[in-house]
Amino acid sequence: MSWSKPGDRDGRRAYHHGNLREALIRAALDLIAQKGPAGFTFADAARWAGVSSAAPYRHFRDREALLADVARRGFELFEAALSRAWDDGRPDPYRAFESVGRAYLAFARGEPAYYSAMFEAGIPLDADAGLRDAAGRAFEVLRHASETLCTRVPPDKRPPALMMSLHIWALSHGVASLFARGDSGRRPLPMAPEELLEAGVLIYLRGLGLIAEPHKPEN
Amino acid sequence: MSWSKPGDRDGRRAYHHGNLREALIRAALDLIAQKGPAGFTFADAARWAGVSSAAPYRHFRDREALLADVARRGFELFEAALSRAWDDGRPDPYRAFESVGRAYLAFARGEPAYYSAMFEAGIPLDADAGLRDAAGRAFEVLRHASETLCTRVPPDKRPPALMMSLHIWALSHGVASLFARGDSGRRPLPMAPEELLEAGVLIYLRGLGLIAEPHKPEN
DNA sequence: CAGCTCATGTTAACGGCTTTTACATGAGCG
DNA sequence: CGCTCATGTAAAAGCCGTTAACATGAGCTG
């Protein structure tokens, strides 16, 4: 990593940090990962970056603006992860769709700080246009995948793709929020969250008529 | 309402409030409803109740303990609402099950303050035994309903009831969290959250083989 | 290079919140 | 009546967010 360059010259930090914006975001991620989005503190982030507690205001309107920026970046990474998992529907739309579901959970678990900022920090989506757009693009991946899957069904029995994507989103989000987050408060489960979600999606797709038999994508 | 009795005698509040614990919980509900669980303040609650900012500590260990108590009461009301909706499986298990789903959303919308304290305040469930138990009892309603529904299927094709209840819970929670909460940040939907959830549950049940035809519970 | 300008830091201060400590009140009881 | 203890108050320490006034120095312009 090379996201900071404070005083590389002679060991003494310069008066100007040089990369404070990035450093603050890194700090926010670390702190959110440790103590949750509510426990994150502007002053702490400043300390972590080695600047005074007023310095962050040169880069963010206020504490919430920093959180919103973290959330925006989170949605961008989220979209990338979902896109990678979908992989244009390869090897086949069913498997690719399952892969998207797993990517959703993997993100919630692998990037808890981003996930918290995105869904648990209470940032209103319309606080920032960039944030809303990023969130929209991430959802669009899910929607596109649903649409592709839907076209595999004769048009007269074809379910509405938007509704389908909302269902999958809600199920994924519910599983992630309830069962795949922080170690505290988690309920003992008969199966891993990934399996739970995968089974749920399979059952749902079967209910839509997209899959004929249990355990066998018909592709 | 008659949940407070401060200075009923001569109009001047007595030195001892007489009902501070309840008053603080009422205040918390009002404030959470207004500004979210993060915006809720111990000091505000004290002001609202007309006592000094240190008085609440005679009734709650700290701010989080008050939130936890609100959450516990929320889960108790939640359980009652779900039980009422289930109504012992009347008029038939399918309709009763749908009713439970609607009750889930109705609670999220009708009691946003409780719902926030329960699911969005970041209170660890194991912070309090009473809280964990109350949450468990609420979930038990869902689990029992699932079990009843499952027994309508021949044992050899019967799905695991626990898994089913977890799926329904996750779907309900996902829909509620993403689409049926505060006016800000809500995404434009092609249908009401209630319809979205009901459709999702129907599709899911059909996928399980619990419902034969679209739009017709076979009862 | 001299000097100006402006982005980016710092210090100091205000008000609010949480929590603790020492003290005050008065309700209930023998 | 007088004791005791639950329940209140006042005051203070420490933290946070935010703002205002001031300081620094990087980079352009002449």
Short mmCIF file of C-alpha atoms (C1' of nucleotides) in Angstrom, two decimals:
data_model
loop_
_atom_site.label_atom_id
_atom_site.label_comp_id
_atom_site.label_asym_id
_atom_site.label_seq_id
_atom_site.Cartn_x
_atom_site.Cartn_y
_atom_site.Cartn_z
CA MET A 1 0.00 0.00 0.00
CA SER A 2 1.17 3.51 -0.68
CA TRP A 3 -1.75 5.72 0.22
CA SER A 4 0.18 8.06 2.50
CA LYS A 5 3.25 10.11 2.08
CA PRO A 6 3.69 12.12 5.25
CA GLY A 7 7.20 13.42 5.64
CA ASP A 8 8.94 10.82 3.55
CA ARG A 9 11.83 13.22 3.20
CA ASP A 10 13.43 13.58 6.58
CA GLY A 11 11.14 11.64 8.91
CA ARG A 12 9.49 14.76 10.25
CA ARG A 13 5.91 15.23 9.09
CA ALA A 14 5.49 18.28 6.99
CA TYR A 15 3.04 20.95 7.98
CA HIS A 16 0.91 19.79 5.10
CA HIS A 17 -0.02 16.17 5.29
CA GLY A 18 -0.17 15.68 1.57
CA ASN A 19 -2.75 12.93 1.58
CA LEU A 20 -5.07 13.73 4.43
CA ARG A 21 -8.28 12.97 2.58
CA GLU A 22 -7.23 9.41 1.83
CA ALA A 23 -5.70 8.97 5.26
CA LEU A 24 -8.97 10.00 6.90
CA ILE A 25 -10.92 7.51 4.85
CA ARG A 26 -8.48 4.76 5.75
CA ALA A 27 -8.80 5.76 9.39
CA ALA A 28 -12.58 5.72 9.14
CA LEU A 29 -12.51 2.20 7.73
CA ASP A 30 -10.25 0.96 10.49
CA LEU A 31 -12.28 2.61 13.22
CA ILE A 32 -15.63 1.49 11.83
CA ALA A 33 -14.33 -2.05 11.58
CA GLN A 34 -13.33 -1.89 15.22
CA LYS A 35 -16.26 -0.12 16.83
CA GLY A 36 -19.07 0.09 14.35
CA PRO A 37 -20.22 3.16 12.44
CA ALA A 38 -21.66 4.77 15.56
CA GLY A 39 -18.38 4.40 17.43
CA PHE A 40 -16.47 6.14 14.69
CA THR A 41 -15.28 9.57 15.63
CA PHE A 42 -14.04 12.48 13.63
CA ALA A 43 -11.55 13.34 16.32
CA ASP A 44 -10.25 9.79 16.39
CA ALA A 45 -9.74 9.77 12.67
CA ALA A 46 -7.78 13.01 12.93
CA ARG A 47 -5.60 11.61 15.70
CA TRP A 48 -5.02 8.46 13.69
CA ALA A 49 -3.83 10.58 10.78
CA GLY A 50 -1.67 12.70 13.06
CA VAL A 51 -3.41 16.01 12.49
CA SER A 52 -5.42 18.35 14.66
CA SER A 53 -9.10 17.73 15.21
CA ALA A 54 -10.08 20.64 13.00
CA ALA A 55 -8.06 19.57 9.97
CA PRO A 56 -10.64 17.11 8.61
CA TYR A 57 -13.03 19.99 7.99
CA ARG A 58 -10.77 21.11 5.14
CA HIS A 59 -11.74 17.90 3.32
CA PHE A 60 -15.24 17.01 4.51
CA ARG A 61 -18.14 19.25 5.35
CA ASP A 62 -18.76 17.29 8.51
CA ARG A 63 -18.59 13.85 10.00
CA GLU A 64 -21.52 12.57 7.98
CA ALA A 65 -19.93 13.69 4.72
CA LEU A 66 -16.96 11.47 5.44
CA LEU A 67 -19.26 8.53 6.18
CA ALA A 68 -21.14 9.22 2.98
CA ASP A 69 -17.93 9.14 1.00
CA VAL A 70 -16.94 5.86 2.58
CA ALA A 71 -20.38 4.49 1.73
CA ARG A 72 -20.06 5.69 -1.86
CA ARG A 73 -16.73 3.95 -2.30
CA GLY A 74 -18.27 0.91 -0.68
CA PHE A 75 -21.04 0.80 -3.25
CA GLU A 76 -18.48 1.11 -6.03
CA LEU A 77 -16.51 -1.83 -4.67
CA PHE A 78 -19.78 -3.66 -4.13
CA GLU A 79 -20.80 -3.16 -7.72
CA ALA A 80 -17.41 -4.37 -8.88
CA ALA A 81 -17.65 -7.49 -6.72
CA LEU A 82 -21.15 -8.32 -7.92
CA SER A 83 -20.19 -7.72 -11.53
CA ARG A 84 -17.18 -9.96 -11.19
CA ALA A 85 -19.36 -12.66 -9.69
CA TRP A 86 -22.00 -12.35 -12.39
CA ASP A 87 -19.28 -12.48 -15.06
CA ASP A 88 -21.72 -11.82 -17.86
CA GLY A 89 -23.73 -14.87 -16.97
CA ARG A 90 -20.92 -17.39 -17.21
CA PRO A 91 -20.62 -20.31 -17.06
CA ASP A 92 -24.41 -20.29 -17.14
CA PRO A 93 -26.96 -17.82 -15.78
CA TYR A 94 -27.99 -20.07 -12.89
CA ARG A 95 -24.54 -20.64 -11.57
CA ALA A 96 -23.61 -17.03 -12.18
CA PHE A 97 -26.69 -15.96 -10.22
CA GLU A 98 -25.73 -18.12 -7.26
CA SER A 99 -22.30 -16.63 -7.49
CA VAL A 100 -23.74 -13.14 -7.16
CA GLY A 101 -25.53 -14.19 -4.00
CA ARG A 102 -22.34 -15.55 -2.52
CA ALA A 103 -20.54 -12.36 -3.49
CA TYR A 104 -23.16 -10.35 -1.60
CA LEU A 105 -22.47 -12.28 1.58
CA ALA A 106 -18.74 -12.33 0.99
CA PHE A 107 -18.79 -8.56 0.78
CA ALA A 108 -20.81 -8.19 3.96
CA ARG A 109 -18.31 -10.39 5.75
CA GLY A 110 -15.10 -9.40 4.07
CA GLU A 111 -15.70 -5.66 4.13
CA PRO A 112 -17.69 -5.07 7.30
CA ALA A 113 -16.56 -1.48 7.49
CA TYR A 114 -17.83 -0.61 4.03
CA TYR A 115 -20.97 -2.64 4.60
CA SER A 116 -21.68 -0.79 7.85
CA ALA A 117 -21.22 2.58 6.23
CA MET A 118 -23.46 1.57 3.35
CA PHE A 119 -26.35 0.00 5.22
CA GLU A 120 -26.05 0.65 8.93
CA ALA A 121 -24.74 4.16 9.35
CA GLY A 122 -28.11 5.76 8.72
CA ILE A 123 -26.82 7.95 5.91
CA PRO A 124 -29.76 9.07 3.77
CA LEU A 125 -29.09 8.01 0.19
CA ASP A 126 -30.15 11.37 -1.16
CA ALA A 127 -27.59 13.15 0.96
CA ASP A 128 -25.24 12.95 -1.98
CA ALA A 129 -25.92 12.44 -5.68
CA GLY A 130 -22.75 10.40 -6.12
CA LEU A 131 -23.79 8.11 -3.31
CA ARG A 132 -27.24 7.55 -4.75
CA ASP A 133 -25.80 6.85 -8.19
CA ALA A 134 -23.24 4.39 -6.86
CA ALA A 135 -25.95 2.53 -4.97
CA GLY A 136 -28.10 2.52 -8.08
CA ARG A 137 -25.33 1.06 -10.20
CA ALA A 138 -24.74 -1.72 -7.70
CA PHE A 139 -28.41 -2.63 -7.74
CA GLU A 140 -28.38 -2.50 -11.50
CA VAL A 141 -26.07 -5.49 -11.56
CA LEU A 142 -28.63 -7.51 -9.67
CA ARG A 143 -31.39 -6.26 -11.91
CA HIS A 144 -29.53 -7.11 -15.08
CA ALA A 145 -28.76 -10.60 -13.81
CA SER A 146 -32.42 -11.10 -12.97
CA GLU A 147 -33.47 -9.92 -16.38
CA THR A 148 -31.11 -12.33 -18.09
CA LEU A 149 -32.42 -15.18 -16.02
CA CYS A 150 -35.99 -14.22 -16.77
CA THR A 151 -35.50 -14.35 -20.50
CA ARG A 152 -34.85 -18.05 -20.16
CA VAL A 153 -38.53 -18.49 -19.55
CA PRO A 154 -41.23 -18.33 -22.25
CA PRO A 155 -42.58 -14.75 -22.32
CA ASP A 156 -46.12 -15.69 -21.32
CA LYS A 157 -44.98 -17.16 -17.99
CA ARG A 158 -42.08 -14.76 -17.50
CA PRO A 159 -41.97 -13.12 -14.06
CA PRO A 160 -41.24 -9.38 -13.76
CA ALA A 161 -37.47 -9.05 -13.54
CA LEU A 162 -37.55 -5.96 -11.36
CA MET A 163 -39.66 -7.67 -8.75
CA MET A 164 -37.43 -10.68 -8.88
CA SER A 165 -34.31 -8.61 -8.33
CA LEU A 166 -35.94 -6.85 -5.38
CA HIS A 167 -36.78 -10.20 -3.83
CA ILE A 168 -33.25 -11.47 -4.24
CA TRP A 169 -31.84 -8.25 -2.91
CA ALA A 170 -34.10 -8.34 0.13
CA LEU A 171 -33.32 -11.97 0.85
CA SER A 172 -29.58 -11.41 0.51
CA HIS A 173 -29.70 -8.29 2.62
CA GLY A 174 -31.80 -10.00 5.27
CA VAL A 175 -29.47 -12.97 5.53
CA ALA A 176 -26.43 -10.72 5.60
CA SER A 177 -27.84 -8.36 8.21
CA LEU A 178 -29.30 -10.98 10.49
CA PHE A 179 -26.81 -13.79 10.28
CA ALA A 180 -23.57 -12.79 8.63
CA ARG A 181 -22.53 -9.71 10.58
CA GLY A 182 -20.40 -9.05 13.63
CA ASP A 183 -19.68 -11.85 16.03
CA SER A 184 -21.95 -10.41 18.68
CA GLY A 185 -25.66 -10.95 18.54
CA ARG A 186 -25.45 -13.67 15.98
CA ARG A 187 -27.95 -16.44 16.39
CA PRO A 188 -26.81 -20.06 16.26
CA LEU A 189 -27.68 -21.39 12.82
CA PRO A 190 -28.17 -24.89 11.49
CA MET A 191 -26.14 -23.91 8.43
CA ALA A 192 -23.72 -21.29 7.18
CA PRO A 193 -25.27 -18.04 5.94
CA GLU A 194 -23.95 -18.80 2.46
CA GLU A 195 -25.76 -22.13 2.39
CA LEU A 196 -28.86 -20.55 3.82
CA LEU A 197 -28.93 -17.92 1.12
CA GLU A 198 -28.11 -20.35 -1.65
CA ALA A 199 -30.89 -22.69 -0.57
CA GLY A 200 -33.32 -19.79 -0.32
CA VAL A 201 -32.49 -18.53 -3.78
CA LEU A 202 -32.84 -22.03 -5.23
CA ILE A 203 -36.25 -22.48 -3.66
CA TYR A 204 -37.31 -19.04 -4.86
CA LEU A 205 -36.16 -19.70 -8.42
CA ARG A 206 -37.98 -23.00 -8.41
CA GLY A 207 -41.08 -21.18 -7.27
CA LEU A 208 -40.72 -18.92 -10.26
CA GLY A 209 -40.52 -21.89 -12.56
CA LEU A 210 -36.95 -21.08 -13.45
CA ILE A 211 -35.61 -24.33 -12.14
CA ALA A 212 -37.34 -27.64 -12.61
CA GLU A 213 -35.83 -30.06 -10.16
CA PRO A 214 -34.12 -29.62 -6.81
CA HIS A 215 -30.31 -29.58 -7.16
CA LYS A 216 -30.29 -29.59 -10.93
CA PRO A 217 -30.07 -26.43 -12.97
CA GLU A 218 -31.51 -27.61 -16.26
CA ASN A 219 -28.92 -25.88 -18.40
CA MET B 1 -52.87 7.73 28.47
CA SER B 2 -51.99 7.78 32.15
CA TRP B 3 -48.43 6.68 32.31
CA SER B 4 -47.14 9.59 34.34
CA LYS B 5 -48.11 11.13 37.57
CA PRO B 6 -45.74 14.01 38.23
CA GLY B 7 -47.11 16.50 40.68
CA ASP B 8 -50.78 15.74 40.15
CA ARG B 9 -51.42 17.23 43.56
CA ASP B 10 -50.71 20.93 43.34
CA GLY B 11 -49.23 21.36 39.89
CA ARG B 12 -45.66 21.58 41.19
CA ARG B 13 -43.58 18.49 40.46
CA ALA B 14 -42.50 16.69 43.55
CA TYR B 15 -38.84 16.13 44.26
CA HIS B 16 -39.40 12.51 43.39
CA HIS B 17 -40.82 11.97 39.95
CA GLY B 18 -42.71 8.85 40.85
CA ASN B 19 -42.57 7.23 37.45
CA LEU B 20 -39.26 8.24 35.97
CA ARG B 21 -38.39 4.86 34.53
CA GLU B 22 -41.54 4.74 32.42
CA ALA B 23 -41.28 8.40 31.53
CA LEU B 24 -37.75 7.89 30.23
CA ILE B 25 -38.84 5.01 28.06
CA ARG B 26 -41.69 7.05 26.66
CA ALA B 27 -39.26 9.89 25.99
CA ALA B 28 -36.86 7.50 24.29
CA LEU B 29 -39.62 6.27 22.01
CA ASP B 30 -40.63 9.78 21.06
CA LEU B 31 -37.08 10.90 20.44
CA ILE B 32 -36.10 7.80 18.47
CA ALA B 33 -39.18 8.22 16.33
CA GLN B 34 -38.13 11.79 15.62
CA LYS B 35 -34.41 11.49 15.08
CA GLY B 36 -33.48 7.83 14.84
CA PRO B 37 -31.77 5.70 17.47
CA ALA B 38 -28.47 7.51 16.96
CA GLY B 39 -30.05 10.90 17.52
CA PHE B 40 -31.54 9.81 20.79
CA THR B 41 -29.89 11.39 23.78
CA PHE B 42 -29.90 10.53 27.44
CA ALA B 43 -29.85 14.20 28.32
CA ASP B 44 -32.79 14.91 26.05
CA ALA B 45 -34.81 12.16 27.62
CA ALA B 46 -34.07 13.60 31.05
CA ARG B 47 -35.12 17.08 29.94
CA TRP B 48 -38.27 15.68 28.41
CA ALA B 49 -39.11 14.07 31.74
CA GLY B 50 -38.26 17.25 33.62
CA VAL B 51 -35.39 15.88 35.69
CA SER B 52 -31.68 16.54 35.85
CA SER B 53 -29.35 14.83 33.41
CA ALA B 54 -27.97 12.56 36.11
CA ALA B 55 -31.32 11.24 37.28
CA PRO B 56 -31.67 8.55 34.59
CA TYR B 57 -28.64 6.78 36.02
CA ARG B 58 -30.76 5.77 39.00
CA HIS B 59 -32.82 3.63 36.63
CA PHE B 60 -30.47 2.57 33.84
CA ARG B 61 -26.81 1.65 33.99
CA ASP B 62 -26.16 3.82 30.97
CA ARG B 63 -27.63 5.04 27.71
CA GLU B 64 -27.32 1.66 26.06
CA ALA B 65 -29.18 -0.05 28.88
CA LEU B 66 -32.18 2.17 28.20
CA LEU B 67 -32.04 1.34 24.51
CA ALA B 68 -31.79 -2.34 25.34
CA ASP B 69 -34.88 -2.10 27.51
CA VAL B 70 -36.79 -0.36 24.73
CA ALA B 71 -35.66 -3.09 22.35
CA ARG B 72 -36.78 -5.78 24.77
CA ARG B 73 -40.24 -4.28 25.05
CA GLY B 74 -40.26 -3.97 21.30
CA PHE B 75 -39.61 -7.66 20.87
CA GLU B 76 -42.40 -8.44 23.29
CA LEU B 77 -44.86 -6.31 21.34
CA PHE B 78 -43.48 -7.82 18.16
CA GLU B 79 -44.11 -11.32 19.40
CA ALA B 80 -47.63 -10.36 20.40
CA ALA B 81 -48.31 -8.85 16.98
CA LEU B 82 -46.98 -11.87 15.13
CA SER B 83 -48.92 -14.24 17.38
CA ARG B 84 -52.10 -12.31 16.82
CA ALA B 85 -51.53 -12.44 13.08
CA TRP B 86 -50.80 -16.15 13.10
CA ASP B 87 -53.91 -16.75 15.19
CA ASP B 88 -53.16 -20.42 15.64
CA GLY B 89 -53.18 -20.97 11.92
CA ARG B 90 -56.66 -19.63 11.27
CA PRO B 91 -58.48 -19.44 8.98
CA ASP B 92 -55.96 -21.71 7.29
CA PRO B 93 -52.19 -21.99 7.62
CA TYR B 94 -51.48 -20.34 4.26
CA ARG B 95 -53.54 -17.27 4.91
CA ALA B 96 -52.33 -17.11 8.49
CA PHE B 97 -48.75 -17.26 7.25
CA GLU B 98 -49.31 -14.38 4.86
CA SER B 99 -50.86 -12.51 7.70
CA VAL B 100 -47.69 -12.95 9.76
CA GLY B 101 -45.66 -11.47 6.95
CA ARG B 102 -47.93 -8.47 6.75
CA ALA B 103 -47.74 -8.09 10.51
CA TYR B 104 -43.95 -8.00 10.25
CA LEU B 105 -44.10 -5.06 7.87
CA ALA B 106 -46.90 -3.38 9.73
CA PHE B 107 -44.79 -3.44 12.85
CA ALA B 108 -41.77 -2.01 11.07
CA ARG B 109 -43.93 0.81 9.79
CA GLY B 110 -46.29 1.34 12.68
CA GLU B 111 -43.67 1.19 15.41
CA PRO B 112 -40.58 2.66 13.83
CA ALA B 113 -39.15 3.61 17.20
CA TYR B 114 -39.34 0.08 18.56
CA TYR B 115 -38.15 -1.34 15.27
CA SER B 116 -35.14 0.97 15.26
CA ALA B 117 -34.20 0.04 18.78
CA MET B 118 -34.57 -3.65 17.95
CA PHE B 119 -32.69 -3.83 14.67
CA GLU B 120 -30.85 -0.62 13.99
CA ALA B 121 -29.48 0.62 17.27
CA GLY B 122 -26.56 -1.77 17.23
CA ILE B 123 -27.40 -3.24 20.62
CA PRO B 124 -25.72 -6.64 20.94
CA LEU B 125 -28.39 -9.22 21.69
CA ASP B 126 -26.31 -10.81 24.41
CA ALA B 127 -26.05 -7.53 26.26
CA ASP B 128 -29.08 -8.58 28.25
CA ALA B 129 -30.56 -11.99 28.87
CA GLY B 130 -34.09 -10.64 28.88
CA LEU B 131 -33.49 -9.03 25.52
CA ARG B 132 -32.14 -12.22 24.00
CA ASP B 133 -35.07 -14.21 25.36
CA ALA B 134 -37.64 -11.76 24.06
CA ALA B 135 -36.06 -11.85 20.61
CA GLY B 136 -36.02 -15.63 20.76
CA ARG B 137 -39.71 -15.80 21.63
CA ALA B 138 -40.60 -13.53 18.74
CA PHE B 139 -38.69 -15.72 16.33
CA GLU B 140 -40.33 -18.77 17.84
CA VAL B 141 -43.68 -17.58 16.49
CA LEU B 142 -42.26 -17.62 12.99
CA ARG B 143 -40.69 -20.98 13.57
CA HIS B 144 -43.88 -22.51 14.87
CA ALA B 145 -45.87 -21.18 11.95
CA SER B 146 -43.32 -22.63 9.55
CA GLU B 147 -43.48 -25.97 11.28
CA THR B 148 -47.25 -26.07 11.03
CA LEU B 149 -47.09 -25.25 7.37
CA CYS B 150 -44.47 -27.92 6.77
CA THR B 151 -46.59 -30.66 8.24
CA ARG B 152 -49.05 -30.12 5.41
CA VAL B 153 -46.57 -31.79 3.15
CA PRO B 154 -45.88 -35.53 3.01
CA PRO B 155 -42.93 -36.27 5.31
CA ASP B 156 -40.66 -37.52 2.56
CA LYS B 157 -40.75 -34.22 0.68
CA ARG B 158 -41.05 -32.06 3.77
CA PRO B 159 -38.59 -29.14 3.94
CA PRO B 160 -36.76 -28.36 7.19
CA ALA B 161 -38.99 -25.98 9.12
CA LEU B 162 -36.15 -24.13 10.79
CA MET B 163 -34.54 -23.29 7.48
CA MET B 164 -37.85 -22.19 6.12
CA SER B 165 -38.49 -19.88 9.03
CA LEU B 166 -35.03 -18.36 8.65
CA HIS B 167 -35.71 -17.71 4.98
CA ILE B 168 -39.00 -16.03 5.72
CA TRP B 169 -37.46 -13.99 8.49
CA ALA B 170 -34.60 -12.86 6.27
CA LEU B 171 -36.92 -11.95 3.43
CA SER B 172 -39.25 -10.03 5.70
CA HIS B 173 -36.40 -8.27 7.40
CA GLY B 174 -34.78 -7.41 4.11
CA VAL B 175 -37.95 -5.94 2.66
CA ALA B 176 -38.65 -4.03 5.83
CA SER B 177 -35.13 -2.66 6.17
CA LEU B 178 -34.63 -1.74 2.54
CA PHE B 179 -38.04 -0.56 1.47
CA ALA B 180 -40.40 0.04 4.35
CA ARG B 181 -38.41 2.34 6.62
CA GLY B 182 -37.97 6.08 6.96
CA ASP B 183 -38.99 8.32 4.13
CA SER B 184 -35.41 9.19 3.32
CA GLY B 185 -33.31 6.92 1.21
CA ARG B 186 -36.22 4.86 0.06
CA ARG B 187 -35.99 3.64 -3.48
CA PRO B 188 -38.93 4.05 -5.85
CA LEU B 189 -40.72 0.73 -6.04
CA PRO B 190 -43.05 -0.77 -8.60
CA MET B 191 -45.24 -2.03 -5.75
CA ALA B 192 -45.91 -1.53 -2.06
CA PRO B 193 -43.54 -3.33 0.31
CA GLU B 194 -46.46 -5.41 1.57
CA GLU B 195 -47.22 -6.65 -1.91
CA LEU B 196 -43.56 -7.23 -2.59
CA LEU B 197 -43.22 -9.37 0.50
CA GLU B 198 -46.45 -11.24 -0.08
CA ALA B 199 -45.45 -12.05 -3.64
CA GLY B 200 -42.03 -13.18 -2.51
CA VAL B 201 -43.43 -15.45 0.16
CA LEU B 202 -45.90 -16.96 -2.32
CA ILE B 203 -43.14 -17.69 -4.81
CA TYR B 204 -41.00 -19.15 -2.07
CA LEU B 205 -43.78 -21.40 -0.80
CA ARG B 206 -44.49 -22.55 -4.32
CA GLY B 207 -40.81 -23.38 -4.68
CA LEU B 208 -41.10 -25.53 -1.59
CA GLY B 209 -44.03 -27.39 -3.08
CA LEU B 210 -46.38 -25.99 -0.45
CA ILE B 211 -48.56 -24.23 -2.97
CA ALA B 212 -49.55 -25.71 -6.28
CA GLU B 213 -50.87 -22.92 -8.47
CA PRO B 214 -50.14 -19.21 -8.62
CA HIS B 215 -52.81 -17.14 -6.87
CA LYS B 216 -54.66 -20.10 -5.41
CA PRO B 217 -53.94 -21.53 -1.98
CA GLU B 218 -55.28 -25.02 -2.44
CA ASN B 219 -57.05 -25.09 0.87
"C1'" DC C 1 14.37 34.73 -7.60
"C1'" DA C 2 10.77 37.77 -4.98
"C1'" DG C 3 6.47 37.98 -3.65
"C1'" DC C 4 1.57 36.85 -3.72
"C1'" DT C 5 -2.18 33.73 -3.01
"C1'" DC C 6 -4.72 30.15 -1.46
"C1'" DA C 7 -5.20 25.40 -0.01
"C1'" DT C 8 -4.32 23.23 4.02
"C1'" DG C 9 -2.83 23.11 8.57
"C1'" DT C 10 -3.08 24.82 13.90
"C1'" DT C 11 -4.90 26.79 18.27
"C1'" DA C 12 -8.58 28.20 20.99
"C1'" DA C 13 -13.07 28.35 22.20
"C1'" DC C 14 -18.24 27.17 22.64
"C1'" DG C 15 -21.83 24.20 23.61
"C1'" DG C 16 -23.57 19.62 24.23
"C1'" DC C 17 -23.31 14.76 25.81
"C1'" DT C 18 -22.00 10.94 29.06
"C1'" DT C 19 -20.77 9.57 33.30
"C1'" DT C 20 -19.18 9.97 38.15
"C1'" DT C 21 -19.12 11.91 42.83
"C1'" DA C 22 -20.83 14.18 46.68
"C1'" DC C 23 -24.78 15.92 48.60
"C1'" DA C 24 -30.17 16.68 49.33
"C1'" DT C 25 -34.88 15.18 49.82
"C1'" DG C 26 -38.58 12.86 51.41
"C1'" DA C 27 -41.49 8.30 51.49
"C1'" DG C 28 -42.06 4.39 54.15
"C1'" DC C 29 -41.48 2.14 58.34
"C1'" DG C 30 -40.63 0.72 63.20
"C1'" DC D 1 -40.68 10.85 65.79
"C1'" DG D 2 -36.66 9.72 63.66
"C1'" DC D 3 -33.99 6.38 60.56
"C1'" DT D 4 -32.87 4.67 56.24
"C1'" DC D 5 -32.54 4.23 51.61
"C1'" DA D 6 -34.33 4.94 47.04
"C1'" DT D 7 -34.38 8.65 44.22
"C1'" DG D 8 -33.44 13.14 43.08
"C1'" DT D 9 -29.78 17.49 42.28
"C1'" DA D 10 -25.45 20.03 41.42
"C1'" DA D 11 -20.98 20.18 39.91
"C1'" DA D 12 -17.21 18.60 37.47
"C1'" DA D 13 -14.19 15.90 34.23
"C1'" DG D 14 -13.48 14.36 29.75
"C1'" DC D 15 -14.85 13.67 25.08
"C1'" DC D 16 -16.95 15.21 20.61
"C1'" DG D 17 -18.42 18.23 16.75
"C1'" DT D 18 -17.96 22.49 14.88
"C1'" DT D 19 -16.42 27.19 14.02
"C1'" DA D 20 -13.34 31.25 13.84
"C1'" DA D 21 -9.04 33.42 13.67
"C1'" DC D 22 -4.49 32.74 12.61
"C1'" DA D 23 -0.11 30.24 10.47
"C1'" DT D 24 2.46 27.84 6.95
"C1'" DG D 25 4.35 26.86 2.79
"C1'" DA D 26 3.57 25.04 -2.28
"C1'" DG D 27 3.15 26.81 -6.53
"C1'" DC D 28 2.34 30.36 -9.80
"C1'" DT D 29 3.47 34.96 -11.84
"C1'" DG D 30 6.30 38.49 -13.12
#
